[in-house]
C-alpha positions as a printed NumPy array, in Angstrom:
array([[ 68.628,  -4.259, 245.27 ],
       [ 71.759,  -2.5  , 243.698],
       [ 71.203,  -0.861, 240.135],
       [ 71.898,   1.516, 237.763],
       [ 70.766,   3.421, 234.905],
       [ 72.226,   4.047, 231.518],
       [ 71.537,   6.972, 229.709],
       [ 72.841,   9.308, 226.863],
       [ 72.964,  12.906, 227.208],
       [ 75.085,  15.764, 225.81 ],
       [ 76.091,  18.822, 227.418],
       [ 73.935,  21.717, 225.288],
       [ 76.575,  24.241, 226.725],
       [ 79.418,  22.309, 225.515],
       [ 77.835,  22.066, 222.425],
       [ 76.767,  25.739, 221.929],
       [ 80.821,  26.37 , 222.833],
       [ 82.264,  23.801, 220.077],
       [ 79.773,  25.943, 217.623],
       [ 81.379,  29.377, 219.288],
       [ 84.843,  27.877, 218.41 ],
       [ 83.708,  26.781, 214.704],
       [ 82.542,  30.171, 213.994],
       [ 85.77 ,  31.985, 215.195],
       [ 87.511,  29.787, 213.518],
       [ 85.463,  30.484, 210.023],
       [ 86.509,  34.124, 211.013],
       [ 90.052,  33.656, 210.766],
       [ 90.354,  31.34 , 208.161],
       [ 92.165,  32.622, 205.001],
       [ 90.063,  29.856, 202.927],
       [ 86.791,  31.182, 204.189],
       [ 86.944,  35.027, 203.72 ],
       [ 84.432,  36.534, 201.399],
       [ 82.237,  33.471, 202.047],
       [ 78.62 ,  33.178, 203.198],
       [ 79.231,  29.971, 205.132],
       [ 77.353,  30.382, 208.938],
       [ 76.585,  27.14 , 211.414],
       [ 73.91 ,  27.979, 214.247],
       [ 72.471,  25.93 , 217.29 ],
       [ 69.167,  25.909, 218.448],
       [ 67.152,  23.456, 220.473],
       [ 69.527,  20.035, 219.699],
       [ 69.466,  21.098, 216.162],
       [ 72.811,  22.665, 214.567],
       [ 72.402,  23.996, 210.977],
       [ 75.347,  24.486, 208.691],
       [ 75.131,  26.589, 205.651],
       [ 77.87 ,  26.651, 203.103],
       [ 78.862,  27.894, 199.947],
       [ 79.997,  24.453, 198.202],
       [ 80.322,  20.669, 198.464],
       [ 84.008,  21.481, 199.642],
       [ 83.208,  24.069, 202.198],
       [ 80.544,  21.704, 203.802],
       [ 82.791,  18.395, 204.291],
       [ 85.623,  21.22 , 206.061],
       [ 82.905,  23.107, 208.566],
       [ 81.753,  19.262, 209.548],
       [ 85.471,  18.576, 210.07 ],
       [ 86.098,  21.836, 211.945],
       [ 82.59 ,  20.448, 213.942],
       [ 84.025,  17.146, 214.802],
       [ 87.493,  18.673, 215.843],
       [ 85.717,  21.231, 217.915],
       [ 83.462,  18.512, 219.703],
       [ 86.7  ,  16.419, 220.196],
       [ 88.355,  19.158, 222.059],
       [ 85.174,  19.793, 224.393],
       [ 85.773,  16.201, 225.189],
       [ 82.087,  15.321, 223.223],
       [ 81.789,  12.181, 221.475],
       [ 80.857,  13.031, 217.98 ],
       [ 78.741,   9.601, 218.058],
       [ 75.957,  11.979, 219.642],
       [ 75.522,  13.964, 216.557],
       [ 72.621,  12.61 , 213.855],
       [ 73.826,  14.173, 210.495],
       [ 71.23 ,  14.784, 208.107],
       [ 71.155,  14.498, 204.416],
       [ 73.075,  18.02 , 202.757],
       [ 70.512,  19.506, 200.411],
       [ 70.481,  22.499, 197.93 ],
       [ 70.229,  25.886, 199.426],
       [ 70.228,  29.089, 196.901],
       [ 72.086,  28.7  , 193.873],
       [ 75.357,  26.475, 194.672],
       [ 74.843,  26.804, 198.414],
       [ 74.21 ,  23.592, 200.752],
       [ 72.342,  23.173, 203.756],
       [ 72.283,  20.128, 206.356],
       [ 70.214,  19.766, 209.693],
       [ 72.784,  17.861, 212.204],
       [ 70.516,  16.584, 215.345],
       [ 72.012,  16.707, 218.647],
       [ 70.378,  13.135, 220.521],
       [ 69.695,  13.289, 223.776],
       [ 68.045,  10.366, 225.536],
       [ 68.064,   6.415, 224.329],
       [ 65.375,   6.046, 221.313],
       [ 63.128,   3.049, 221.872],
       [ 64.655,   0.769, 219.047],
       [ 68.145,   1.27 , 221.023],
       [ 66.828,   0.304, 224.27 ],
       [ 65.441,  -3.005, 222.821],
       [ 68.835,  -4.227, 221.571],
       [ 70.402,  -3.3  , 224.656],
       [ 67.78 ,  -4.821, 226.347],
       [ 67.412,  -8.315, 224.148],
       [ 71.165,  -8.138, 224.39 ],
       [ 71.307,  -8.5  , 228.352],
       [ 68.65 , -11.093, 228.343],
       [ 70.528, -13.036, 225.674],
       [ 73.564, -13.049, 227.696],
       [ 71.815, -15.307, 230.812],
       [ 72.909, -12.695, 233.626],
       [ 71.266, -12.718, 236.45 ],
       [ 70.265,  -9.279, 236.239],
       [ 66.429,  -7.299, 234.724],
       [ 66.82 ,  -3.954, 232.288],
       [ 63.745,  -2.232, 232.149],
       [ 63.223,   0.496, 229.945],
       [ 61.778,   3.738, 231.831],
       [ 61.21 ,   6.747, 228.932],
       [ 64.563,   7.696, 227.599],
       [ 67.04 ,   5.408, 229.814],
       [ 67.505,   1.988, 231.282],
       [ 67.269,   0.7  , 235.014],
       [ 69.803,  -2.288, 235.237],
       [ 68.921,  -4.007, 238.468],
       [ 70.626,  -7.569, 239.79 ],
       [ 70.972,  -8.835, 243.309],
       [ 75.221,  -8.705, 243.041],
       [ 77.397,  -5.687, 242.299],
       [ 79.632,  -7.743, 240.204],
       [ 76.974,  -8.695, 238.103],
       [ 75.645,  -5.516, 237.277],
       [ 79.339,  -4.612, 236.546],
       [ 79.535,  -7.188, 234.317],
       [ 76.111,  -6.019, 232.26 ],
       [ 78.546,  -2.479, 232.451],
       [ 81.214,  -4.666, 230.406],
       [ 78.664,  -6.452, 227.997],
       [ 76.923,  -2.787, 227.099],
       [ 80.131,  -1.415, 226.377],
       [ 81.114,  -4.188, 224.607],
       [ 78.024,  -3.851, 221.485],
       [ 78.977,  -1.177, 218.996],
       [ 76.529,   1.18 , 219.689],
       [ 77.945,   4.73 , 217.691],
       [ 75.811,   6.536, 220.512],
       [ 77.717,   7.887, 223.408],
       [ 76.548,   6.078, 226.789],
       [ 76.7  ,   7.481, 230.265],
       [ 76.478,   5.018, 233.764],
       [ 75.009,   6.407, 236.377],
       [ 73.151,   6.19 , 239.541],
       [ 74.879,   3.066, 240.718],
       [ 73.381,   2.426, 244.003],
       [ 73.874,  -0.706, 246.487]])
């Protein structure tokens, strides 16, 4: 029976270069010399530390821009609440998701049964098996998963006759 499997995953080296790029780019920046602002990744979890409010909301721009131009969705990133670091510094935990969490497999799930194709998503740890007996079908469940505005980036894979 022909299927396929949807998943979400992020390239951790692409990642780990976009951070590279941020920090040369704090380097160079007139606006940033003398400060103690830093950004780090470590296992799917990139920390930013900045001096101000200000400083913050520019390294998460510099982030995005640097994502964008490693051809990442920045829909894979899970920002975190900024919180108080010493004195006027901030702090904020940005996760890195890999893998479809349960409650997102259930509405993609609900949302192909809803539709009355004649195809069966089954949910198998972090990813989806879309099965139907036509191609065009399952290319059509392609369209309809597309189609729902999920912010997380979604890969199509293992398409098999």
């Amino acid at each position: 029976m022909p299927s396929f499997d949807i998943v979400s995953k992020t390239d951790k080296a692409e990642v780990d270069n976009a951070v590279a790029g941020v920090v040369r780019e704090l380097g160079q920046r007139f606006d940033f010399k003398g400060a103690k602002c830093t950004i780090e990744h470590k296992d799917n979890v990139i920390t930013i530390v900045a001096d101000d409010a200000p400083k913050l909301s520019q390294m998460q721009e510099m982030l995005k821009v640097h994502l964008t131009r490693r051809k990442l969705d920045v829909g894979c990133l899970d920002w975190g609440t900024d919180e108080r670091a010493a004195g006027d510094a901030r702090r904020q935990e940005v996760k890195v998701r890999q893998g479809i969490d349960k409650e997102l497999a259930k509405t993609i799930v609900k949302a192909i049964k809803d539709s009355k194709m004649k195809v069966q998503a089954a949910i198998q740890g972090e990813e989806l098996r879309v099965t139907g007996k036509k191609i065009d079908d399952l290319q059509d469940a392609i369209r309809l998963v597309k189609g729902l505005k999920i912010e997380q980036p979604l890969q199509y894979e293992n398409f098999r006759d």
